[in-house]
């Protein structure tokens, strides 16, 4: 059965500890808004200590493995609680995927890009937009500070924090104005937050069908969604 939003959020909870409050808010909203679009995600990394960063930097250099970062300890926004990494949470609720072409909710848009769009709308910078080293799992909120400034002891100013909060609040207010959230339950168990529009509740068909024990298929030729009930 599809995990509820709270179950999905709880899986990311350990990786949200120590984040800057604004980054925490943005990451939490990213989880929620991705889920309501049928794309559950897992935050796989948040705050990373200097020791952990140095160990990661050594991978592929002085330790076995492939190179995954060009940042030494103190040179990553993760080290200051200003960045998170994510992965797609698969239907079994345990496995994750970094497949950027996966379309688990069958809406003809890659799940990864749907998450990226939500992150950018919240004011987060995406590592996939970098011109040199690409980090497609990475989001960060720099508050206008460089790594050099952070290493020297600078921290987000009140005005920068306020500006970041305005972006998040503005985005949320626009959504609230357009959509009224309705809790959707199956047999008393919440499966999703649906959207009310003129008395009609909208919820991702895959989430609802799988909660009812059915399978969902999509025929791209006829553009038909087919729901098949499992034999009892």
Short mmCIF file of C-alpha atoms in Angstrom, two decimals:
data_model
loop_
_atom_site.label_atom_id
_atom_site.label_comp_id
_atom_site.label_asym_id
_atom_site.label_seq_id
_atom_site.Cartn_x
_atom_site.Cartn_y
_atom_site.Cartn_z
CA UNK A 1 0.00 0.00 0.00
CA UNK A 2 1.15 3.53 -0.77
CA UNK A 3 2.80 5.24 2.18
CA UNK A 4 0.97 8.18 3.70
CA UNK A 5 2.51 11.63 3.59
CA UNK A 6 3.39 11.44 7.29
CA UNK A 7 5.14 8.12 6.76
CA UNK A 8 7.14 9.58 3.89
CA UNK A 9 8.06 12.65 5.95
CA UNK A 10 9.12 10.50 8.90
CA UNK A 11 11.59 8.63 6.69
CA UNK A 12 13.38 11.92 5.96
CA UNK A 13 13.21 13.23 9.54
CA UNK A 14 16.71 12.02 10.63
CA UNK A 15 18.30 13.86 7.70
CA UNK A 16 16.57 17.15 8.49
CA UNK A 17 18.20 17.58 11.89
CA UNK A 18 20.56 20.55 12.17
CA UNK A 19 19.37 22.33 9.06
CA UNK A 20 18.97 26.09 9.05
CA UNK A 21 15.28 26.78 9.93
CA UNK A 22 14.49 28.23 6.49
CA UNK A 23 16.14 25.30 4.72
CA UNK A 24 14.21 22.94 6.99
CA UNK A 25 10.94 24.64 6.01
CA UNK A 26 11.81 24.49 2.31
CA UNK A 27 12.85 20.82 2.49
CA UNK A 28 9.67 19.87 4.36
CA UNK A 29 7.50 21.65 1.80
CA UNK A 30 9.46 19.98 -0.99
CA UNK A 31 8.58 16.56 0.47
CA UNK A 32 4.92 17.50 0.89
CA UNK A 33 4.43 19.10 -2.50
CA UNK A 34 6.23 16.31 -4.34
CA UNK A 35 4.08 13.74 -2.56
CA UNK A 36 0.81 15.45 -3.52
CA UNK A 37 1.93 15.15 -7.14
CA UNK A 38 2.46 11.43 -6.76
CA UNK A 39 6.23 11.67 -6.38
CA UNK A 40 7.35 10.59 -2.89
CA UNK A 41 10.96 11.52 -2.15
CA UNK A 42 13.51 10.87 0.55
CA UNK A 43 15.95 13.46 1.83
CA UNK A 44 19.17 11.43 1.84
CA UNK A 45 21.54 14.05 3.25
CA UNK A 46 21.22 17.28 5.17
CA UNK A 47 23.78 18.61 7.64
CA UNK A 48 27.18 17.00 7.05
CA UNK A 49 30.02 17.40 9.55
CA UNK A 50 33.53 18.43 8.52
CA UNK A 51 34.79 14.92 9.32
CA UNK A 52 32.04 13.37 7.17
CA UNK A 53 32.81 15.79 4.34
CA UNK A 54 36.51 14.94 4.38
CA UNK A 55 35.70 11.22 4.34
CA UNK A 56 33.42 11.76 1.36
CA UNK A 57 36.09 13.80 -0.42
CA UNK A 58 38.60 10.99 0.09
CA UNK A 59 36.31 8.56 -1.77
CA UNK A 60 37.74 7.94 -5.21
CA UNK A 61 40.99 9.64 -4.25
CA UNK A 62 42.67 8.03 -1.27
CA UNK A 63 39.83 5.60 -0.53
CA UNK A 64 37.93 3.09 -2.71
CA UNK A 65 34.92 4.23 -4.68
CA UNK A 66 34.06 6.83 -7.28
CA UNK A 67 34.45 10.57 -6.81
CA UNK A 68 31.18 12.06 -5.59
CA UNK A 69 32.26 15.52 -4.44
CA UNK A 70 34.89 18.13 -5.15
CA UNK A 71 34.42 19.79 -1.76
CA UNK A 72 36.71 19.24 1.22
CA UNK A 73 35.57 19.71 4.79
CA UNK A 74 34.17 23.23 5.21
CA UNK A 75 33.78 23.73 1.46
CA UNK A 76 30.22 22.41 1.13
CA UNK A 77 26.98 24.15 2.01
CA UNK A 78 26.00 20.86 3.66
CA UNK A 79 28.58 21.65 6.36
CA UNK A 80 26.53 24.68 7.41
CA UNK A 81 23.05 23.14 7.27
CA UNK A 82 22.24 25.02 4.07
CA UNK A 83 21.83 22.09 1.66
CA UNK A 84 19.95 18.83 1.18
CA UNK A 85 20.17 15.90 -1.23
CA UNK A 86 17.19 13.84 -2.34
CA UNK A 87 16.24 10.62 -4.10
CA UNK A 88 12.97 9.18 -5.38
CA UNK A 89 11.25 6.87 -2.90
CA UNK A 90 10.05 3.72 -4.67
CA UNK A 91 6.62 2.08 -4.17
CA UNK A 92 7.95 -0.49 -1.68
CA UNK A 93 8.60 2.41 0.70
CA UNK A 94 12.15 1.20 1.35
CA UNK A 95 14.19 1.47 -1.84
CA UNK A 96 15.23 4.71 -3.53
CA UNK A 97 16.12 5.61 -7.10
CA UNK A 98 18.29 8.23 -8.76
CA UNK A 99 16.77 7.49 -12.17
CA UNK A 100 16.17 10.94 -13.63
CA UNK A 101 13.94 9.53 -16.37
CA UNK A 102 11.57 7.62 -14.09
CA UNK A 103 7.90 8.56 -14.46
CA UNK A 104 6.36 6.71 -11.56
CA UNK A 105 3.15 8.75 -11.51
CA UNK A 106 2.67 8.30 -15.28
CA UNK A 107 2.03 11.96 -16.05
CA UNK A 108 4.54 12.11 -18.92
CA UNK A 109 6.92 14.28 -16.93
CA UNK A 110 10.00 12.80 -15.32
CA UNK A 111 9.50 12.60 -11.55
CA UNK A 112 12.95 14.08 -11.02
CA UNK A 113 12.10 17.21 -12.97
CA UNK A 114 8.85 17.61 -11.06
CA UNK A 115 10.83 17.67 -7.81
CA UNK A 116 13.36 20.09 -9.29
CA UNK A 117 10.58 22.48 -10.36
CA UNK A 118 9.10 22.43 -6.86
CA UNK A 119 12.52 23.07 -5.29
CA UNK A 120 13.23 26.03 -7.54
CA UNK A 121 9.80 27.51 -6.84
CA UNK A 122 10.74 27.47 -3.15
CA UNK A 123 13.89 29.47 -3.89
CA UNK A 124 16.35 26.58 -3.74
CA UNK A 125 19.37 26.42 -6.04
CA UNK A 126 19.66 23.11 -7.91
CA UNK A 127 23.04 21.45 -8.42
CA UNK A 128 21.96 20.26 -11.85
CA UNK A 129 22.17 23.85 -13.09
CA UNK A 130 25.85 24.19 -12.24
CA UNK A 131 28.09 24.69 -15.25
CA UNK A 132 31.05 22.61 -14.08
CA UNK A 133 30.47 19.81 -11.58
CA UNK A 134 26.86 18.63 -11.75
CA UNK A 135 25.11 17.43 -8.60
CA UNK A 136 21.62 16.42 -9.69
CA UNK A 137 20.48 15.33 -6.20
CA UNK A 138 21.48 18.59 -4.56
CA UNK A 139 19.54 21.65 -3.44
CA UNK A 140 21.01 24.54 -1.47
CA UNK A 141 20.04 27.92 -0.08
CA UNK A 142 23.09 30.18 0.17
CA UNK A 143 21.46 33.39 1.45
CA UNK A 144 23.98 35.20 -0.79
CA UNK A 145 26.97 33.84 1.11
CA UNK A 146 30.00 32.23 -0.51
CA UNK A 147 31.84 29.26 0.96
CA UNK A 148 34.77 31.57 1.70
CA UNK A 149 32.49 33.82 3.78
CA UNK A 150 31.01 30.86 5.63
CA UNK A 151 34.48 29.49 6.37
CA UNK A 152 35.38 32.89 7.78
CA UNK A 153 32.44 32.75 10.17
CA UNK A 154 29.74 34.69 8.32
CA UNK A 155 26.19 33.45 8.70
CA UNK A 156 22.88 34.37 7.00
CA UNK A 157 21.83 37.90 7.84
CA UNK A 158 18.33 38.67 9.16
CA UNK A 159 17.48 40.47 5.91
CA UNK A 160 18.59 37.51 3.79
CA UNK A 161 16.58 35.12 5.97
CA UNK A 162 13.53 37.37 5.67
CA UNK A 163 13.91 37.50 1.88
CA UNK A 164 14.10 33.70 1.64
CA UNK A 165 11.05 33.33 3.86
CA UNK A 166 9.12 35.77 1.66
CA UNK A 167 9.74 33.57 -1.39
CA UNK A 168 8.55 30.47 0.45
CA UNK A 169 5.50 32.20 1.96
CA UNK A 170 4.54 33.84 -1.32
CA UNK A 171 4.65 30.50 -3.09
CA UNK A 172 2.59 28.83 -0.39
CA UNK A 173 0.02 31.63 -0.32
CA UNK A 174 -0.44 31.38 -4.09
CA UNK A 175 -1.10 27.65 -3.79
CA UNK A 176 -3.57 28.14 -0.93
CA UNK A 177 -5.46 30.72 -3.00
CA UNK A 178 -5.76 28.31 -5.92
CA UNK A 179 -6.31 25.03 -4.13
CA UNK A 180 -8.09 23.84 -1.02
CA UNK A 181 -6.50 20.71 0.43
CA UNK A 182 -8.77 17.82 1.40
CA UNK A 183 -7.55 14.76 3.28
CA UNK A 184 -8.26 11.58 1.32
CA UNK A 185 -8.65 8.38 3.35
CA UNK A 186 -9.20 4.75 2.37
CA UNK A 187 -10.66 2.57 5.12
CA UNK A 188 -9.79 5.24 7.65
CA UNK A 189 -6.14 5.52 6.60
CA UNK A 190 -4.91 8.73 5.02
CA UNK A 191 -3.34 8.12 1.61
CA UNK A 192 -2.91 11.64 0.24
CA UNK A 193 -3.85 15.30 0.37
CA UNK A 194 -6.29 15.95 -2.46
CA UNK A 195 -7.21 19.30 -3.98
CA UNK A 196 -10.75 20.66 -4.00
CA UNK A 197 -11.93 22.64 -7.00
CA UNK A 198 -15.61 23.50 -7.47
CA UNK A 199 -16.69 20.60 -5.30
CA UNK A 200 -14.47 18.04 -7.07
CA UNK A 201 -11.62 16.34 -5.18
CA UNK A 202 -8.49 15.67 -7.22
CA UNK A 203 -5.95 13.07 -6.13
CA UNK A 204 -3.27 11.17 -8.12
CA UNK A 205 -5.01 8.15 -9.65
CA UNK A 206 -2.10 5.80 -8.92
CA UNK A 207 -2.14 6.60 -5.19
CA UNK A 208 -5.89 6.00 -4.94
CA UNK A 209 -5.93 2.86 -7.09
CA UNK A 210 -3.04 1.17 -5.30
CA UNK A 211 -4.60 2.00 -1.93
CA UNK A 212 -7.67 0.08 -3.14
CA UNK A 213 -5.51 -2.85 -4.19
CA UNK A 214 -5.73 -2.16 -7.92
CA UNK A 215 -3.05 -1.85 -10.58
CA UNK A 216 -2.64 1.15 -12.86
CA UNK A 217 -1.42 1.05 -16.43
CA UNK A 218 -1.07 3.67 -19.13
CA UNK A 219 -1.34 3.25 -22.89
CA UNK A 220 0.65 6.06 -24.51
CA UNK A 221 -0.84 5.31 -27.94
CA UNK A 222 -4.47 5.80 -26.93
CA UNK A 223 -3.61 8.03 -23.95
CA UNK A 224 -5.70 5.82 -21.72
CA UNK A 225 -5.28 5.15 -18.01
CA UNK A 226 -6.46 1.64 -17.14
CA UNK A 227 -7.23 0.55 -13.60
CA UNK A 228 -7.33 -3.20 -13.03
CA UNK A 229 -8.77 -4.60 -9.81
CA UNK A 230 -6.87 -7.51 -8.36
CA UNK A 231 -8.72 -10.81 -8.25
CA UNK A 232 -9.97 -11.72 -4.79
#
